[in-house]
Amino acid sequence: MTTQLECLDEHRCFGGRQLRYRHRSESVDGDMTFSIFLPPGNEDTAMPVLWWLSGLTCTDQNFVQKAGAQRKAAELGLIIVCPDTSPRDAGVPGEDDRYDLGSGAGFYVDATQDPWSEHYRMYDYVTRELPSVIREHFNVAQAQSISGHSMGGHGALVCALKNPGKYASVSAFSPIVNPTECQWGVDAFQTYLGEDRASWSEYDACELVRKNTARQPLLVEQGEADNFLDEQLKPDRLEAVCQELDHPLTLNMRPGYDHSYFFIASFIDEHLDYHARHLSGA
């Protein structure tokens, strides 16, 4: 069945096009929006996709408007797809009561607990449904990579580690690497997944590195002046488990940088270059 797309916004950008669409999603049983940057020449040439997963309180627009990624993406021939971070107006009681739960806080998991399980299925949406929609409507190559920030950095690491070989590369800015052991993650996982902590480990990058026989290299960018560094993000835990198991990890600790999009904009070109090399097979 063909998925119908409603174009909400379109802008010419560095010779390409920045667009925003709405569609009906089977995964979340409701409407979803996504943004997509199409580089110049994509009309005639299939180009690889970089998925960008955003963080708490964000929509599909934050990265588009603040990261300044389009110039480099146009130069490299990278399509960038930015999904929203949760369903919107799903009618779940309490979904708009907190910034770290519900709207804008899907945590890229498939909820198993009522009433969230009917709509909050963001893992299925970003790994299965939306890629199918993108392939259906746009001129994309098979190669894809994934990145994200904060909650979205968590999502990017989890998607890559749970699907060996699916993504040519993965990177993350300020990711929540051990959500089963931080308050943001515990609150979200209890709500979406219930009290069985074994199910939580399926969405925890540190636990997935322990379980996983795949050797997906991880690239993590972290600001040392990040207000959430010690209580929520805990990159030292990912570093420790990767060292223990000899799992490839590049952890760049950046003095003076915080959790904001100023940090992302400062290093996004390096990450796009990194993904482009892997997507080309270099």
GROMACS .gro file of C-alpha atoms in nm:
model
  282
    1MET     CA    1   0.000   0.000   0.000
    2THR     CA    2   0.136   0.340  -0.098
    3THR     CA    3   0.201   0.580   0.188
    4GLN     CA    4   0.061   0.925   0.122
    5LEU     CA    5   0.290   1.216   0.206
    6GLU     CA    6   0.169   1.569   0.276
    7CYS     CA    7   0.438   1.831   0.213
    8LEU     CA    8   0.431   2.087   0.493
    9ASP     CA    9   0.736   2.295   0.404
   10GLU     CA   10   1.003   2.327   0.132
   11HIS     CA   11   1.311   2.547   0.102
   12ARG     CA   12   1.598   2.568  -0.146
   13CYS     CA   13   1.919   2.508   0.050
   14PHE     CA   14   2.282   2.488  -0.076
   15GLY     CA   15   2.157   2.381  -0.417
   16GLY     CA   16   1.940   2.108  -0.267
   17ARG     CA   17   1.603   2.104  -0.095
   18GLN     CA   18   1.502   2.100   0.271
   19LEU     CA   19   1.153   1.952   0.306
   20ARG     CA   20   0.910   1.854   0.578
   21TYR     CA   21   0.633   1.595   0.546
   22ARG     CA   22   0.344   1.447   0.741
   23HIS     CA   23   0.212   1.094   0.693
   24ARG     CA   24  -0.008   0.838   0.863
   25SER     CA   25   0.205   0.593   1.061
   26GLU     CA   26   0.112   0.233   1.123
   27SER     CA   27   0.375   0.201   1.397
   28VAL     CA   28   0.235   0.477   1.618
   29ASP     CA   29  -0.125   0.456   1.490
   30GLY     CA   30  -0.132   0.826   1.415
   31ASP     CA   31   0.022   1.105   1.213
   32MET     CA   32   0.399   1.158   1.216
   33THR     CA   33   0.620   1.428   1.070
   34PHE     CA   34   0.974   1.406   0.938
   35SER     CA   35   1.221   1.641   0.774
   36ILE     CA   36   1.452   1.546   0.488
   37PHE     CA   37   1.741   1.722   0.316
   38LEU     CA   38   1.793   1.622  -0.048
   39PRO     CA   39   2.134   1.725  -0.188
   40PRO     CA   40   2.175   1.870  -0.537
   41GLY     CA   41   2.179   1.603  -0.805
   42ASN     CA   42   1.961   1.362  -0.607
   43GLU     CA   43   1.693   1.379  -0.876
   44ASP     CA   44   1.923   1.176  -1.103
   45THR     CA   45   2.149   0.991  -0.857
   46ALA     CA   46   2.055   0.770  -0.565
   47MET     CA   47   2.237   0.892  -0.253
   48PRO     CA   48   2.302   0.738   0.090
   49VAL     CA   49   2.096   0.831   0.395
   50LEU     CA   50   2.206   0.960   0.733
   51TRP     CA   51   1.938   0.923   0.998
   52TRP     CA   52   1.943   1.188   1.272
   53LEU     CA   53   1.756   1.116   1.597
   54SER     CA   54   1.693   1.418   1.818
   55GLY     CA   55   1.672   1.451   2.196
   56LEU     CA   56   1.421   1.525   2.469
   57THR     CA   57   1.171   1.806   2.393
   58CYS     CA   58   1.287   1.823   2.028
   59THR     CA   59   1.091   1.776   1.707
   60ASP     CA   60   1.213   1.691   1.358
   61GLN     CA   61   1.299   2.061   1.314
   62ASN     CA   62   1.569   2.127   1.577
   63PHE     CA   63   1.856   1.968   1.387
   64VAL     CA   64   1.738   2.115   1.057
   65GLN     CA   65   1.733   2.471   1.191
   66LYS     CA   66   2.028   2.470   1.435
   67ALA     CA   67   2.299   2.221   1.336
   68GLY     CA   68   2.406   2.382   1.009
   69ALA     CA   69   2.454   2.043   0.846
   70GLN     CA   70   2.310   2.112   0.501
   71ARG     CA   71   2.618   2.276   0.347
   72LYS     CA   72   2.843   1.979   0.420
   73ALA     CA   73   2.567   1.729   0.334
   74ALA     CA   74   2.524   1.898  -0.005
   75GLU     CA   75   2.899   1.878  -0.065
   76LEU     CA   76   2.914   1.510   0.033
   77GLY     CA   77   2.592   1.399  -0.137
   78LEU     CA   78   2.426   1.285   0.187
   79ILE     CA   79   2.051   1.270   0.237
   80ILE     CA   80   1.964   1.354   0.599
   81VAL     CA   81   1.635   1.229   0.745
   82CYS     CA   82   1.514   1.365   1.081
   83PRO     CA   83   1.214   1.188   1.236
   84ASP     CA   84   1.009   1.346   1.513
   85THR     CA   85   1.092   1.224   1.864
   86SER     CA   86   0.750   1.084   1.956
   87PRO     CA   87   0.388   1.063   1.852
   88ARG     CA   88   0.194   1.387   1.899
   89ASP     CA   89  -0.156   1.431   2.038
   90ALA     CA   90  -0.197   1.055   2.074
   91GLY     CA   91  -0.452   1.095   2.352
   92VAL     CA   92  -0.247   0.905   2.611
   93PRO     CA   93  -0.324   1.039   2.960
   94GLY     CA   94  -0.029   1.234   3.098
   95GLU     CA   95   0.168   1.246   2.772
   96ASP     CA   96   0.207   1.624   2.795
   97ASP     CA   97   0.267   1.652   3.170
   98ARG     CA   98   0.648   1.611   3.172
   99TYR     CA   99   0.931   1.712   2.940
  100ASP     CA  100   1.106   1.375   2.987
  101LEU     CA  101   0.807   1.145   2.930
  102GLY     CA  102   0.546   1.124   2.657
  103SER     CA  103   0.539   1.395   2.390
  104GLY     CA  104   0.892   1.470   2.271
  105ALA     CA  105   1.029   1.181   2.478
  106GLY     CA  106   0.965   0.854   2.296
  107PHE     CA  107   1.313   0.721   2.386
  108TYR     CA  108   1.319   0.516   2.063
  109VAL     CA  109   1.166   0.210   2.231
  110ASP     CA  110   0.857   0.004   2.149
  111ALA     CA  111   0.636   0.047   2.455
  112THR     CA  112   0.482  -0.271   2.594
  113GLN     CA  113   0.271  -0.117   2.873
  114ASP     CA  114  -0.081   0.020   2.845
  115PRO     CA  115  -0.181   0.285   2.753
  116TRP     CA  116   0.153   0.370   2.586
  117SER     CA  117   0.192   0.053   2.377
  118GLU     CA  118  -0.074   0.153   2.124
  119HIS     CA  119   0.118   0.461   2.006
  120TYR     CA  120   0.468   0.484   2.154
  121ARG     CA  121   0.651   0.249   1.917
  122MET     CA  122   0.935   0.470   1.802
  123TYR     CA  123   1.193   0.192   1.761
  124ASP     CA  124   0.975   0.020   1.502
  125TYR     CA  125   0.903   0.354   1.339
  126VAL     CA  126   1.265   0.462   1.292
  127THR     CA  127   1.413   0.120   1.207
  128ARG     CA  128   1.137  -0.026   0.988
  129GLU     CA  129   0.844   0.193   0.886
  130LEU     CA  130   1.005   0.528   0.808
  131PRO     CA  131   1.294   0.372   0.610
  132SER     CA  132   1.032   0.196   0.399
  133VAL     CA  133   0.849   0.524   0.342
  134ILE     CA  134   1.173   0.699   0.244
  135ARG     CA  135   1.265   0.424  -0.004
  136GLU     CA  136   0.916   0.442  -0.153
  137HIS     CA  137   0.919   0.816  -0.219
  138PHE     CA  138   1.282   0.927  -0.259
  139ASN     CA  139   1.586   0.835  -0.468
  140VAL     CA  140   1.797   0.672  -0.197
  141ALA     CA  141   2.086   0.427  -0.210
  142GLN     CA  142   2.091   0.115   0.006
  143ALA     CA  143   2.373   0.245   0.227
  144GLN     CA  144   2.264   0.420   0.547
  145SER     CA  145   2.419   0.549   0.868
  146ILE     CA  146   2.272   0.684   1.191
  147SER     CA  147   2.350   0.956   1.444
  148GLY     CA  148   2.174   1.157   1.712
  149HIS     CA  149   2.192   1.375   2.022
  150SER     CA  150   2.120   1.300   2.390
  151MET     CA  151   1.807   1.078   2.391
  152GLY     CA  152   1.861   1.055   2.016
  153GLY     CA  153   2.226   0.960   2.069
  154HIS     CA  154   2.096   0.677   2.287
  155GLY     CA  155   1.856   0.586   2.007
  156ALA     CA  156   2.128   0.586   1.742
  157LEU     CA  157   2.360   0.362   1.945
  158VAL     CA  158   2.078   0.121   2.028
  159CYS     CA  159   1.950   0.099   1.670
  160ALA     CA  160   2.299   0.022   1.541
  161LEU     CA  161   2.391  -0.228   1.814
  162LYS     CA  162   2.059  -0.413   1.783
  163ASN     CA  163   2.090  -0.441   1.405
  164PRO     CA  164   2.443  -0.551   1.309
  165GLY     CA  165   2.520  -0.463   0.950
  166LYS     CA  166   2.217  -0.240   0.902
  167TYR     CA  167   2.411   0.086   0.934
  168ALA     CA  168   2.748   0.156   0.775
  169SER     CA  169   2.839   0.376   1.072
  170VAL     CA  170   2.699   0.522   1.392
  171SER     CA  171   2.785   0.831   1.593
  172ALA     CA  172   2.632   1.018   1.884
  173PHE     CA  173   2.652   1.358   2.049
  174SER     CA  174   2.608   1.360   2.428
  175PRO     CA  175   2.424   1.024   2.431
  176ILE     CA  176   2.247   0.862   2.725
  177VAL     CA  177   2.465   0.551   2.715
  178ASN     CA  178   2.338   0.364   3.022
  179PRO     CA  179   1.967   0.454   3.056
  180THR     CA  180   1.892   0.163   3.289
  181GLU     CA  181   2.111   0.342   3.545
  182CYS     CA  182   2.006   0.708   3.512
  183GLN     CA  183   1.687   0.884   3.617
  184TRP     CA  184   1.571   0.981   3.268
  185GLY     CA  185   1.603   0.624   3.150
  186VAL     CA  186   1.460   0.456   3.459
  187ASP     CA  187   1.148   0.676   3.453
  188ALA     CA  188   1.094   0.619   3.082
  189PHE     CA  189   1.161   0.246   3.089
  190GLN     CA  190   0.937   0.184   3.390
  191THR     CA  191   0.657   0.370   3.215
  192TYR     CA  192   0.699   0.228   2.865
  193LEU     CA  193   0.838  -0.121   2.938
  194GLY     CA  194   0.719  -0.209   3.289
  195GLU     CA  195   0.915  -0.346   3.583
  196ASP     CA  196   1.100  -0.628   3.404
  197ARG     CA  197   1.453  -0.486   3.391
  198ALA     CA  198   1.562  -0.760   3.153
  199SER     CA  199   1.353  -0.592   2.884
  200TRP     CA  200   1.522  -0.260   2.962
  201SER     CA  201   1.863  -0.399   2.871
  202GLU     CA  202   1.749  -0.434   2.509
  203TYR     CA  203   1.758  -0.053   2.486
  204ASP     CA  204   2.079   0.018   2.678
  205ALA     CA  205   2.401   0.071   2.478
  206CYS     CA  206   2.625  -0.051   2.760
  207GLU     CA  207   2.424  -0.371   2.800
  208LEU     CA  208   2.408  -0.426   2.425
  209VAL     CA  209   2.786  -0.399   2.394
  210ARG     CA  210   2.811  -0.669   2.664
  211LYS     CA  211   2.569  -0.897   2.479
  212ASN     CA  212   2.669  -0.823   2.124
  213THR     CA  213   2.917  -1.020   1.919
  214ALA     CA  214   2.908  -0.753   1.644
  215ARG     CA  215   3.200  -0.511   1.631
  216GLN     CA  216   3.019  -0.195   1.522
  217PRO     CA  217   3.264   0.094   1.586
  218LEU     CA  218   3.111   0.370   1.799
  219LEU     CA  219   3.193   0.741   1.767
  220VAL     CA  220   3.082   0.956   2.062
  221GLU     CA  221   3.120   1.333   2.100
  222GLN     CA  222   3.081   1.468   2.454
  223GLY     CA  223   3.118   1.817   2.600
  224GLU     CA  224   3.296   1.834   2.933
  225ALA     CA  225   3.082   2.133   3.043
  226ASP     CA  226   2.757   1.941   2.983
  227ASN     CA  227   2.519   1.992   3.279
  228PHE     CA  228   2.387   1.637   3.235
  229LEU     CA  229   2.725   1.467   3.206
  230ASP     CA  230   2.754   1.291   3.542
  231GLU     CA  231   2.390   1.227   3.638
  232GLN     CA  232   2.231   1.129   3.307
  233LEU     CA  233   2.486   1.067   3.028
  234LYS     CA  234   2.768   0.874   3.199
  235PRO     CA  235   3.003   0.825   2.900
  236ASP     CA  236   3.264   0.675   3.133
  237ARG     CA  237   3.042   0.367   3.167
  238LEU     CA  238   3.038   0.307   2.793
  239GLU     CA  239   3.412   0.366   2.780
  240ALA     CA  240   3.468   0.112   3.058
  241VAL     CA  241   3.261  -0.167   2.901
  242CYS     CA  242   3.416  -0.106   2.558
  243GLN     CA  243   3.764  -0.124   2.709
  244GLU     CA  244   3.674  -0.441   2.899
  245LEU     CA  245   3.545  -0.615   2.586
  246ASP     CA  246   3.782  -0.451   2.338
  247HIS     CA  247   3.487  -0.299   2.152
  248PRO     CA  248   3.592  -0.018   1.913
  249LEU     CA  249   3.499   0.320   2.060
  250THR     CA  250   3.621   0.672   1.985
  251LEU     CA  251   3.516   0.901   2.271
  252ASN     CA  252   3.598   1.266   2.210
  253MET     CA  253   3.575   1.468   2.533
  254ARG     CA  254   3.555   1.836   2.436
  255PRO     CA  255   3.661   2.088   2.705
  256GLY     CA  256   3.423   2.382   2.754
  257TYR     CA  257   3.138   2.248   2.539
  258ASP     CA  258   2.787   2.199   2.680
  259HIS     CA  259   2.474   2.006   2.578
  260SER     CA  260   2.343   2.256   2.326
  261TYR     CA  261   2.321   2.273   1.948
  262PHE     CA  262   2.617   2.512   1.958
  263PHE     CA  263   2.817   2.201   2.050
  264ILE     CA  264   2.661   1.994   1.772
  265ALA     CA  265   2.718   2.268   1.513
  266SER     CA  266   3.085   2.287   1.614
  267PHE     CA  267   3.158   1.923   1.523
  268ILE     CA  268   2.882   1.813   1.286
  269ASP     CA  269   3.104   1.849   0.977
  270GLU     CA  270   3.354   1.603   1.125
  271HIS     CA  271   3.075   1.353   1.185
  272LEU     CA  272   2.934   1.395   0.834
  273ASP     CA  273   3.280   1.334   0.690
  274TYR     CA  274   3.309   1.023   0.910
  275HIS     CA  275   2.977   0.884   0.789
  276ALA     CA  276   3.050   0.968   0.426
  277ARG     CA  277   3.372   0.767   0.439
  278HIS     CA  278   3.193   0.463   0.577
  279LEU     CA  279   2.899   0.500   0.339
  280SER     CA  280   3.136   0.505   0.043
  281GLY     CA  281   3.315   0.196   0.171
  282ALA     CA  282   3.643   0.386   0.204
   0.00000   0.00000   0.00000
